[in-house]
Coordinates of C-alpha atoms in Angstrom, one line a residue:
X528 CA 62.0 98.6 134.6
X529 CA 63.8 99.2 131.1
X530 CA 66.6 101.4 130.1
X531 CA 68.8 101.8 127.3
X532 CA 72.1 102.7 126.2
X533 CA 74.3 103.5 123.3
X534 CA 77.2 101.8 123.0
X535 CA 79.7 100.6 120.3
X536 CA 81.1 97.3 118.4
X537 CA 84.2 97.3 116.2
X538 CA 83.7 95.0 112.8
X539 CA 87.0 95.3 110.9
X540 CA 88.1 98.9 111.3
X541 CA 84.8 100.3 111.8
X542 CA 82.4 100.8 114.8
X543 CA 78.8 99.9 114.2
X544 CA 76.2 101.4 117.3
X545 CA 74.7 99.0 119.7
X546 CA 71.7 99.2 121.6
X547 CA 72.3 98.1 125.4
X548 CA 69.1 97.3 126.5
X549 CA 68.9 96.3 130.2
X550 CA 65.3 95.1 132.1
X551 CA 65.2 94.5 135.3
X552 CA 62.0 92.2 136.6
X553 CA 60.5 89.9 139.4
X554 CA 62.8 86.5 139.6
X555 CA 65.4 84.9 141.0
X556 CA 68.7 86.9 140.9
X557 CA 70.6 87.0 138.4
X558 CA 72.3 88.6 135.7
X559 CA 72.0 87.1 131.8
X560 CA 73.4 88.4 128.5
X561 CA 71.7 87.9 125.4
X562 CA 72.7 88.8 121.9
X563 CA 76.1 86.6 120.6
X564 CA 78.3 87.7 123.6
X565 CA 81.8 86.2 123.5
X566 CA 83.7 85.1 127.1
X567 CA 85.2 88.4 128.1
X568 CA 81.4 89.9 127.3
X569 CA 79.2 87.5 129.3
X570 CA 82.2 88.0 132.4
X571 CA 81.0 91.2 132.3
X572 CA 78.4 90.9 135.1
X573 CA 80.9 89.5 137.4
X574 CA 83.3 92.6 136.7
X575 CA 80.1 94.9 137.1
X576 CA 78.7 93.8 139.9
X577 CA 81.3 94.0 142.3
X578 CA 82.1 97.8 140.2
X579 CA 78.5 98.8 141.5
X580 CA 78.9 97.8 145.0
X581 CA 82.2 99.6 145.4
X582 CA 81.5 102.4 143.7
X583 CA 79.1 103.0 146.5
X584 CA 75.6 101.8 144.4
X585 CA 73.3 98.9 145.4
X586 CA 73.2 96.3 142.8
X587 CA 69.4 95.1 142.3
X588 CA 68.8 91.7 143.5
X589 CA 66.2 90.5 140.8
X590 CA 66.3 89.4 137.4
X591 CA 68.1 91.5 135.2
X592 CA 68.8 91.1 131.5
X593 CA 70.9 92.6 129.0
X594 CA 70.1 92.6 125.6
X595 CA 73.0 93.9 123.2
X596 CA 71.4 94.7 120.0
X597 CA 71.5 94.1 116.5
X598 CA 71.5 90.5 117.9
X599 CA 73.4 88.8 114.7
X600 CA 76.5 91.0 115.1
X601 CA 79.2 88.8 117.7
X602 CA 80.2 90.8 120.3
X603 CA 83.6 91.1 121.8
X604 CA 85.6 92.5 124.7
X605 CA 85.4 94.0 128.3
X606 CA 84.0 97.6 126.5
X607 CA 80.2 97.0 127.4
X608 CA 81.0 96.9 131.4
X609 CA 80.2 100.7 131.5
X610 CA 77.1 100.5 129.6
X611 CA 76.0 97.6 131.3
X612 CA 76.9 99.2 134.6
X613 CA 74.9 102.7 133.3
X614 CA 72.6 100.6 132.6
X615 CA 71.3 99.0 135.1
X616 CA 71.9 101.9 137.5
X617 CA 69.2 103.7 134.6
X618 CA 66.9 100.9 135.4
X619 CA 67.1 101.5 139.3
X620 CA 66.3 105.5 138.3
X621 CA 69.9 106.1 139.7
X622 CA 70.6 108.1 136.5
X623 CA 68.6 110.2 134.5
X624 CA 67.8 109.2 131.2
X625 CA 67.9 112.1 129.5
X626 CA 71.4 112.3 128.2
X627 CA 71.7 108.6 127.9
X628 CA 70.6 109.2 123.8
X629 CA 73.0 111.8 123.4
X630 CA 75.7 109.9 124.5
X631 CA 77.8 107.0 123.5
X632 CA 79.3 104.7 126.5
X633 CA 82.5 102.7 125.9
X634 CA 84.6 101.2 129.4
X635 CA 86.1 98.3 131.0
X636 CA 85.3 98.2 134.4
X637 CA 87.8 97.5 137.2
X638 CA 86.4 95.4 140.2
X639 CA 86.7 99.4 142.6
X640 CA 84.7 100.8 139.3
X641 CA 87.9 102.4 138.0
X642 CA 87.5 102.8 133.9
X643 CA 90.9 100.8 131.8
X644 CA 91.0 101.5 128.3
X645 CA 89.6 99.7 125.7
X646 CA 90.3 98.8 121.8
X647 CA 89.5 100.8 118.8
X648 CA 88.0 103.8 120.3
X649 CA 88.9 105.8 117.3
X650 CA 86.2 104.3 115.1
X651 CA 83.8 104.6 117.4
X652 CA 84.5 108.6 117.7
X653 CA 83.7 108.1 114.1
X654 CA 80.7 106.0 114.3
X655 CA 79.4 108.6 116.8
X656 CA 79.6 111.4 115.0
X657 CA 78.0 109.7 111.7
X658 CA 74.9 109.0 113.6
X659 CA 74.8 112.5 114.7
X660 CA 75.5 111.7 118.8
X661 CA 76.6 115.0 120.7
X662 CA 79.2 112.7 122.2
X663 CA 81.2 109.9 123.9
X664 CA 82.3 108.9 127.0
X665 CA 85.1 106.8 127.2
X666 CA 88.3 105.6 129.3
X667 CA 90.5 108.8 130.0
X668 CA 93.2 106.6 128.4
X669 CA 91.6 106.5 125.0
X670 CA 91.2 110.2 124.7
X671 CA 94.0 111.0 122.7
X672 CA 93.2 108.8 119.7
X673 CA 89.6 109.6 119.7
X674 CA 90.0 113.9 119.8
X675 CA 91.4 113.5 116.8
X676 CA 87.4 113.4 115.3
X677 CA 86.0 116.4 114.8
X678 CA 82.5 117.3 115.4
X679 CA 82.1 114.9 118.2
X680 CA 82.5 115.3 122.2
X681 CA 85.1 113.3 123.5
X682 CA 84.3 113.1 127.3
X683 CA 87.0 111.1 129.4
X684 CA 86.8 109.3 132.7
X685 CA 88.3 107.5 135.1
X686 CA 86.0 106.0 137.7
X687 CA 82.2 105.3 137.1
X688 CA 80.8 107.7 139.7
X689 CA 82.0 110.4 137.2
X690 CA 80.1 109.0 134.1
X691 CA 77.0 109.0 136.9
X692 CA 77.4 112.7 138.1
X693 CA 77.8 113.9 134.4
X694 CA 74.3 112.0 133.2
X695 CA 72.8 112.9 136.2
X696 CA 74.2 117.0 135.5
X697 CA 76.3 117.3 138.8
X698 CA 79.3 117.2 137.1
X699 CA 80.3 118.9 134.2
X700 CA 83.7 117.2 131.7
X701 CA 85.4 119.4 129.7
X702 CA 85.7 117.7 126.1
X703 CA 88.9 116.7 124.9
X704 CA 90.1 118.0 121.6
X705 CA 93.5 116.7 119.7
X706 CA 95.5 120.1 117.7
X707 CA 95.2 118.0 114.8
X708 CA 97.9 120.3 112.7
X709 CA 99.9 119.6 115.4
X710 CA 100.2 116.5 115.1
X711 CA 100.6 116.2 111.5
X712 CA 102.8 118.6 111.6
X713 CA 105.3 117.2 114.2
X714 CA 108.9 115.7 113.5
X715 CA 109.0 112.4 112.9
X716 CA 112.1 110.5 114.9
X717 CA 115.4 110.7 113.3
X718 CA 116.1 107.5 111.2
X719 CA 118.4 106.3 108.4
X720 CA 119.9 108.4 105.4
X721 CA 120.4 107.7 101.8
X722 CA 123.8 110.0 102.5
X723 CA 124.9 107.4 104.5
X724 CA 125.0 104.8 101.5
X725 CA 127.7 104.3 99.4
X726 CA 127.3 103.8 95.9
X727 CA 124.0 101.8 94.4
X728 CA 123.3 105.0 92.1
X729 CA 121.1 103.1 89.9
X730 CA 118.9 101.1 92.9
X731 CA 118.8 104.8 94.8
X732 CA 116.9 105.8 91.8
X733 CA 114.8 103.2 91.1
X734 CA 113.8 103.6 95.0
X735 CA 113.2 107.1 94.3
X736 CA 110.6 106.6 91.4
X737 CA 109.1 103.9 93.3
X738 CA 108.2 106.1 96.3
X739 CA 107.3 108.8 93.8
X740 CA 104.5 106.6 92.8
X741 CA 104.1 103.9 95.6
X742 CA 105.1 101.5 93.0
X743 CA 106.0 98.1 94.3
X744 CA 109.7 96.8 94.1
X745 CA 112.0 93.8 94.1
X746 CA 115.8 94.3 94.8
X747 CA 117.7 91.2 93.7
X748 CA 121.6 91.1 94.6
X749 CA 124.1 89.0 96.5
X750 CA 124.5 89.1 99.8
X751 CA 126.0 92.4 101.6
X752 CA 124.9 94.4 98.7
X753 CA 122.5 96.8 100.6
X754 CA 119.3 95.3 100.2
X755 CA 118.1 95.7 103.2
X756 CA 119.7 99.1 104.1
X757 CA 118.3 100.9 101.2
X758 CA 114.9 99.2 102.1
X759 CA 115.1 100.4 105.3
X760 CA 116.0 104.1 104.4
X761 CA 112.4 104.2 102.1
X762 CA 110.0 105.5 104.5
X763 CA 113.0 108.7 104.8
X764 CA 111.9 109.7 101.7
X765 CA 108.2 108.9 101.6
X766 CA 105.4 111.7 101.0
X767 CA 103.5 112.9 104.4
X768 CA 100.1 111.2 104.9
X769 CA 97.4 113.7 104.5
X770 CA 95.1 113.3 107.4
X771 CA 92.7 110.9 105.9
X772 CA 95.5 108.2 105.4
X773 CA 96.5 109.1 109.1
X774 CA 93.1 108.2 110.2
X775 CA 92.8 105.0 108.2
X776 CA 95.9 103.6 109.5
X777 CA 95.6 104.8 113.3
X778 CA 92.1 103.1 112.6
X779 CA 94.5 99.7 112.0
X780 CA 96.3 99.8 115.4
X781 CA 93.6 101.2 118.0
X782 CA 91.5 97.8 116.8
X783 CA 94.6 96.2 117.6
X784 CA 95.6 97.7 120.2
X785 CA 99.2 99.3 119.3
X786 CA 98.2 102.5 119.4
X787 CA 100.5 104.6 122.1
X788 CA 99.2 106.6 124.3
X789 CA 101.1 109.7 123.7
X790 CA 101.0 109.2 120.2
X791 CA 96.9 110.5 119.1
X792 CA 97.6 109.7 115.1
X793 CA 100.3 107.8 113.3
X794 CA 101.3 110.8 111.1
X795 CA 104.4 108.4 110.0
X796 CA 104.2 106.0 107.2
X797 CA 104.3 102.6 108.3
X798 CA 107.4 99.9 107.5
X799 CA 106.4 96.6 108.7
X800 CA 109.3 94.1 108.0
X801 CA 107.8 90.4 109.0
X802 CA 110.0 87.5 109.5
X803 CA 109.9 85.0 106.2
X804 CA 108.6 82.5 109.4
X805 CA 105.4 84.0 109.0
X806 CA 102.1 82.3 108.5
X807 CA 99.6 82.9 106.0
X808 CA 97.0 84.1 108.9
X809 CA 99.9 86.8 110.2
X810 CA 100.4 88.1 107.3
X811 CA 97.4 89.0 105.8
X812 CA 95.0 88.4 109.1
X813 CA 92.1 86.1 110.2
X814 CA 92.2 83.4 112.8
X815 CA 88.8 82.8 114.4
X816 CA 88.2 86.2 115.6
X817 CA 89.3 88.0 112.3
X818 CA 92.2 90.3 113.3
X819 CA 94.2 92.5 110.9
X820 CA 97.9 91.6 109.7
X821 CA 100.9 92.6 108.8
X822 CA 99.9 93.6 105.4
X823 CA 97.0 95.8 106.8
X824 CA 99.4 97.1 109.1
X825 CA 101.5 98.4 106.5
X826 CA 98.1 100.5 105.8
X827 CA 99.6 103.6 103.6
X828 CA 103.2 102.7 104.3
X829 CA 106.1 100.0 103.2
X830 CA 105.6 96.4 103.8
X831 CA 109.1 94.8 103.6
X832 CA 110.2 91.1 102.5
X833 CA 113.7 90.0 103.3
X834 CA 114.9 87.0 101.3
X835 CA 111.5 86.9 99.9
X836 CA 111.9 83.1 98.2
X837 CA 112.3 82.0 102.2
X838 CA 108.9 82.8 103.1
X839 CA 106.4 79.6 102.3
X840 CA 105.1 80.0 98.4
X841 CA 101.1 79.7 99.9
X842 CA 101.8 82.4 102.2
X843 CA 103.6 85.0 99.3
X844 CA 100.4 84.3 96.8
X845 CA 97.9 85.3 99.5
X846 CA 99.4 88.9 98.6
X847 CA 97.9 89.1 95.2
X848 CA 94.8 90.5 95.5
X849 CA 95.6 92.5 98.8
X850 CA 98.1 94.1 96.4
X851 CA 95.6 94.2 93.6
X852 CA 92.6 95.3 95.7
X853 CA 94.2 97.6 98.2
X854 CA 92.0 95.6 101.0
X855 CA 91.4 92.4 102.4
X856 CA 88.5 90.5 103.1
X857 CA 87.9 87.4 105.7
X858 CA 84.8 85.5 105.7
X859 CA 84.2 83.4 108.6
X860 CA 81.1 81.3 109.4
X861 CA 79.4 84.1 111.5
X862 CA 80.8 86.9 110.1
X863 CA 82.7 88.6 106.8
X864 CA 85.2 91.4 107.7
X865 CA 87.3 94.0 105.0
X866 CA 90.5 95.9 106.4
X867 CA 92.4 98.2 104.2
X868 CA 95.9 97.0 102.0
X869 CA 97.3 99.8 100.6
X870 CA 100.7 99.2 100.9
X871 CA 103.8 99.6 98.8
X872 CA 105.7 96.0 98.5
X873 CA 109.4 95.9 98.8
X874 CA 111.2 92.7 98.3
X875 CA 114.5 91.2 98.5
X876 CA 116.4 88.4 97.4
X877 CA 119.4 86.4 96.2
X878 CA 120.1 85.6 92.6
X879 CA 120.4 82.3 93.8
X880 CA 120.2 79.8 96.7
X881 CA 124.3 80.8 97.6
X882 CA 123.8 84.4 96.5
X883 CA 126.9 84.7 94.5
X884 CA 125.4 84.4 90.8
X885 CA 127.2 86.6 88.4
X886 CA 129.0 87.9 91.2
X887 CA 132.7 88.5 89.5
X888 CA 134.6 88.0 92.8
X889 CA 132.6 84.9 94.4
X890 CA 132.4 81.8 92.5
X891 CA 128.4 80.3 92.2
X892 CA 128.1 76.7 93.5
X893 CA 124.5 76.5 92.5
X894 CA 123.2 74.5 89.2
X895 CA 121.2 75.6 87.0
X896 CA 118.2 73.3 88.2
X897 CA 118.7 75.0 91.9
X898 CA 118.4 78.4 90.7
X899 CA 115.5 77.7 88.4
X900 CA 114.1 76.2 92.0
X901 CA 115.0 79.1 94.0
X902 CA 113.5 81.4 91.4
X903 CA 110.2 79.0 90.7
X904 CA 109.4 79.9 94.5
X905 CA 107.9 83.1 93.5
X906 CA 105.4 82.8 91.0
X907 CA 105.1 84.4 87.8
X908 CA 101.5 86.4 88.6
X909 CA 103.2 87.5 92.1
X910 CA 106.1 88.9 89.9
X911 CA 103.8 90.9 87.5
X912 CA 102.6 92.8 90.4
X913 CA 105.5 94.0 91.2
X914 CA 106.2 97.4 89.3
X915 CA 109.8 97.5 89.6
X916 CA 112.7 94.6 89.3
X917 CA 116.4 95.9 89.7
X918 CA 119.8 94.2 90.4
X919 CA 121.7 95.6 93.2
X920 CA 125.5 94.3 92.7
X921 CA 128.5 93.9 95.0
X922 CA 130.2 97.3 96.2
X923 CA 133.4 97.8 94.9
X924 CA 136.4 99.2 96.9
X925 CA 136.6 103.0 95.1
X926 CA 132.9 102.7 96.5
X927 CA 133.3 101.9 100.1
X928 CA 136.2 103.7 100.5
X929 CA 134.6 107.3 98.7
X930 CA 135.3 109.5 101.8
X931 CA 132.2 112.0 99.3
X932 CA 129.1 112.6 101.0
X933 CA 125.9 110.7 99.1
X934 CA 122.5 113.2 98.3
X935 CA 120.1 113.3 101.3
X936 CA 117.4 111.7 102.0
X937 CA 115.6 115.6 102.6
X938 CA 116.8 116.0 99.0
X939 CA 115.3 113.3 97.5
X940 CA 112.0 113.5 99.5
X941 CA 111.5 117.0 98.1
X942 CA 111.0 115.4 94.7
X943 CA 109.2 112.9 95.4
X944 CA 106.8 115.4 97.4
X945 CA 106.6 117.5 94.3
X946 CA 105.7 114.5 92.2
X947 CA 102.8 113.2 94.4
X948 CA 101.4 117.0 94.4
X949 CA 101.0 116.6 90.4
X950 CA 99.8 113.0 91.3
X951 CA 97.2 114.5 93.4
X952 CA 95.8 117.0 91.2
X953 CA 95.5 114.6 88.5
X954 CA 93.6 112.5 90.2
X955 CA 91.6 115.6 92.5
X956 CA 88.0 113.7 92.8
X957 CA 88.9 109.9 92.4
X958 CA 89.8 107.7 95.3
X959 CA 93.3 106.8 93.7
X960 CA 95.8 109.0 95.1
X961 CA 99.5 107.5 93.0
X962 CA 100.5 106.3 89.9
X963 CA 100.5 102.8 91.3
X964 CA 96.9 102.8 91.6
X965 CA 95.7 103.8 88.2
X966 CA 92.9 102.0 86.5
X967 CA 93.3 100.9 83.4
X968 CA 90.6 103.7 81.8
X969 CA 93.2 105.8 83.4
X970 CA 96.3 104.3 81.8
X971 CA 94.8 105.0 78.8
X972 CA 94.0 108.6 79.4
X973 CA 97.4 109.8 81.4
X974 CA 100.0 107.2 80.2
X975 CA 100.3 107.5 76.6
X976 CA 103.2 107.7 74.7
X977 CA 104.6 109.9 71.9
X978 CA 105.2 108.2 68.6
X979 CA 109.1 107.3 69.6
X980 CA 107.9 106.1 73.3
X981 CA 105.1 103.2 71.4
X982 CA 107.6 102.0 68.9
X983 CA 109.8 100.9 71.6
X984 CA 107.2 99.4 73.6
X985 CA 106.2 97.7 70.6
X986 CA 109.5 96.1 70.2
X987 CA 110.4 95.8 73.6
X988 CA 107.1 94.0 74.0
X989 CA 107.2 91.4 71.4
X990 CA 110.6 90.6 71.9
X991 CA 110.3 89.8 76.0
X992 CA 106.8 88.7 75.4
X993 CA 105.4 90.5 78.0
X994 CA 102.2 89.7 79.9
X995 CA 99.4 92.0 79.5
X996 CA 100.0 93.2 83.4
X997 CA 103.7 94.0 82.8
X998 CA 103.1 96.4 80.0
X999 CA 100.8 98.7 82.0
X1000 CA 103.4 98.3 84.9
X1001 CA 105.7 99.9 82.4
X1002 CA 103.3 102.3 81.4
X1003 CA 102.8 103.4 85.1
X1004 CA 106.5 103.6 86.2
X1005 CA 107.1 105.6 82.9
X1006 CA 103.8 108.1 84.3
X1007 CA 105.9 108.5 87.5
X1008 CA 109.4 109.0 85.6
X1009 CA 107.7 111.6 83.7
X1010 CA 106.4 113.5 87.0
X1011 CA 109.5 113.4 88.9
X1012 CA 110.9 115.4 85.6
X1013 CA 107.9 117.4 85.5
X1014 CA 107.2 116.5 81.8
X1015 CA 103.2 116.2 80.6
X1016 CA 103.7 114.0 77.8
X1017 CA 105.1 110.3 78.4
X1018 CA 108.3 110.1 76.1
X1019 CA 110.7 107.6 74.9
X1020 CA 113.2 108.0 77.6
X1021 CA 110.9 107.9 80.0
X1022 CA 109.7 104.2 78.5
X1023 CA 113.2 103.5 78.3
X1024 CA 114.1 103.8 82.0
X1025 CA 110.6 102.3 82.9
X1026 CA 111.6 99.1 81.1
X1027 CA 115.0 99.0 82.8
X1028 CA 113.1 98.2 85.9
X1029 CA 112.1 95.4 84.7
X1030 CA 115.1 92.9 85.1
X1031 CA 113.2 89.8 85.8
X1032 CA 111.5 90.5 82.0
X1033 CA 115.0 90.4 80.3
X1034 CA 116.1 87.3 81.5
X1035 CA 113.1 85.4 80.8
X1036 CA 112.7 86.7 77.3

């Protein structure tokens, strides 16, 4: 006796189908699991075995086994107990087969043949509906992040005797479907204001142009400046994800498993703010079964380094190509995975290793050997990626004592909206959606200057000697300064206020 089953395997972010093939024939008894099962999968027979017997079904004693196919693909987690469990009771011609290839089974089985949820269910909606399934049936506990799939039945359940009444056509589930506008659409909780800084003019702006074009930024200033409050008030002022970037980063924490149950989509930007104790492996993923990091999830949102020359110099240069690439990709010995890295970098750090350099109140107790250390921590390629380099300076007291209420975040946020709409039609057709992400065939077609605007990058240029990298970065952040003012034509102010961002430049030149 053979049956088969659809089921579902997460590699990276996506879902790839598996075939649960179960054969039941004259042997000893027993249960065996073929096809690269990990622990938790070949416990499975254990978990479905006693599910079976008190859910009220008898559990054939003879030879059964379960094939999970493609064989080369390692499988993982507790999610083929329903299958396994539909399976066999297929076999026994307890179920009827004939919705079994319309349908996509997904479950961890409790030992009374209760269904828990399971990881990643969201890609698996996906995966469904790509290979043209009517549907999936999965733990009533997953249904929120998978309705959010359109043209796909999301069929929830709770106890295994309900997956068996529906295949068999006693029972009928009403699909679950997520108001998507809804969601997007709802208020995001109530977090830090730019009113509520003081001062900083200059670094408020530069934080405005970066999240106008998702440009990556490094605040340098002594301690108690506001590094890490104006870093913190950034996603206040970021664009709303359209519904594709929604998808890819919910994608990112159902495979995890930090997706909330009340919360269907993340609809808010991520800001992921590691500690500079982090290893190479946490930030930008891996181990032996390749997991995602904090870099992927920042997915579409603002990954955040404090005291950035703390964190260990091997772990920072694993960021270049996630921040060149927008993804990441781990290679292991049975298996090569991608996840997504589109993230906007913010930075921080001293001016030196006692924070006080150039500071006109505090006197510096640092040589100039220890701050040429401090600075040598973060490497010159690392530095070229980053769009933006400003100095934040010590507040002074008509500052912290203005009593004058600072422009809204709402206000700010309008513009930079307004700015990523003439972002988005620009690029209407490619998969870049900012400045930050322009090509260089690209570069040359939107960031050109007017005759004034190349003369000073000429100069500017020869005089800093700037790598080939930092001039487009110039060239991009001048694109964005240009959008936020609504002008077509890059000009020589707009140049001039690009290169301004680029501190790090001056003093090196």
């Amino acid at each position: 006796m053979l049956a088969k089953v659809l089921s579902s395997a997460v590699v990276g972010i996506d879902a790839i189908l598996i075939d649960v093939e179960v054969d039941i024939a004259q042997g000893l008894p027993q249960l065996a699991t073929v096809g690269l099962p990990e622990g938790a999968v070949k416990e499975s027979k254990d978990r479905v075995k006693a599910a079976l017997k008190n859910s009220g079904y008898d559990f054939p004693n003879r030879k059964i086994t379960v094939n999970l196919a493609p064989a080369d693909v390692k499988k993982e987690g507790a999610s083929f107990d329903l299958p396994m469990s539909i399976g066999i009771l297929a076999a026994t011609a307890v179920v009827k087969p004939t919705r079994l290839k319309e349908y996509l089974l997904l479950g961890e089985l409790s030992l009374d043949g209760g269904v828990k949820p399971v990881r990643g269910c969201l890609s698996v909606a996906v995966a469904a509906r790509e290979a043209g399934l009517t549907g999936v049936i999965i733990p009533t506990g997953n249904v929120s992040e998978a309705g959010v799939v359109e043209g796909v039945e999301v069929l929830g359940v709770s106890e295994l005797s309900q997956v068996v009444d529906f295949l068999n056509g006693s029972l009928e589930i009403v699909p679950y479907r997520a108001d998507i506008a809804a969601l997007l659409t709802e208020p995001s909780e109530a977090g830090d204001d730019f009113s509520e800084v003081k001062g900083q003019e200059h670094a408020k702006r530069a934080l405005e142009v970066a999240a106008a074009g998702s440009h990556n930024l490094l605040m340098i200033g002594p301690p108690g400046s506001g590094k890490t409050m104006l870093a913190r008030r950034i996603p206040s002022i970021l664009p709303p994800m359209l519904f594709e970037e929604a998808i890819e980063t919910t994608k990112v924490y159902s495979v995890m498993g930090l997706l909330e149950r009340d919360h269907a989509l993340i609809t808010a930007r991520p800001f992921r703010s590691p500690h500079h104790t982090i290893s190479d492996v946490g930030l930008i993923g891996g181990s032996n079964t390749p997991k995602p990091g904090e870099v992927s999830l920042s997915h579409n949102g603002v990954l955040f380094l404090d005291e950035l020359p703390e964190f260990k110099k091997h772990v920072i240069e694993v960021l270049r190509q996630p921040m060149e690439d927008g993804r990441v990709t781990i290679s292991r010995a049975l298996s090569s995975v991608t996840y997504p890295s589109r993230i906007m970098l913010v930075a921080a750090m001293n001016p030196c290793p006692c924070g006080y350099l150039g500071d006109t109140i505090h006197q510096c107790s640092c040589t100039p050997l220890m701050v040429h250390r401090y600075r040598s921590r973060i490497s010159g390629p690392l530095l070229d990626r980053i769009d933006i380099h400003i100095e934040v300076p010590a507040l002074k007291y008509r500052d912290l004592a203005d009593r004058g209420e600072s422009e809204t975040s709402a206000a700010i946020a309008s513009r930079v909206a307004a700015s990523r709409e003439v972002q988005k039609e620009r690029f209407k057709g490619t998969k870049v959606r900012c400045n930050a992400q322009m090509t260089a065939r690209m570069i040359r077609k939107f960031c050109e200057p007017d005759a004034a605007g190349n003369r000073m990058l000429e100069l500017v240029t020869d005089r800093l000697g700037l790598s080939a990298r930092s001039f487009t970065r110039i060239l991009k952040v001048a694109r964005t300064i240009a959008d936020l003012e609504g002008a077509d034509t890059v000009n020589e102010q707009h140049i001039s206020e690009a290169i301004q961002y680029r501190s790090l430049d001056r003093k090196t030149g």
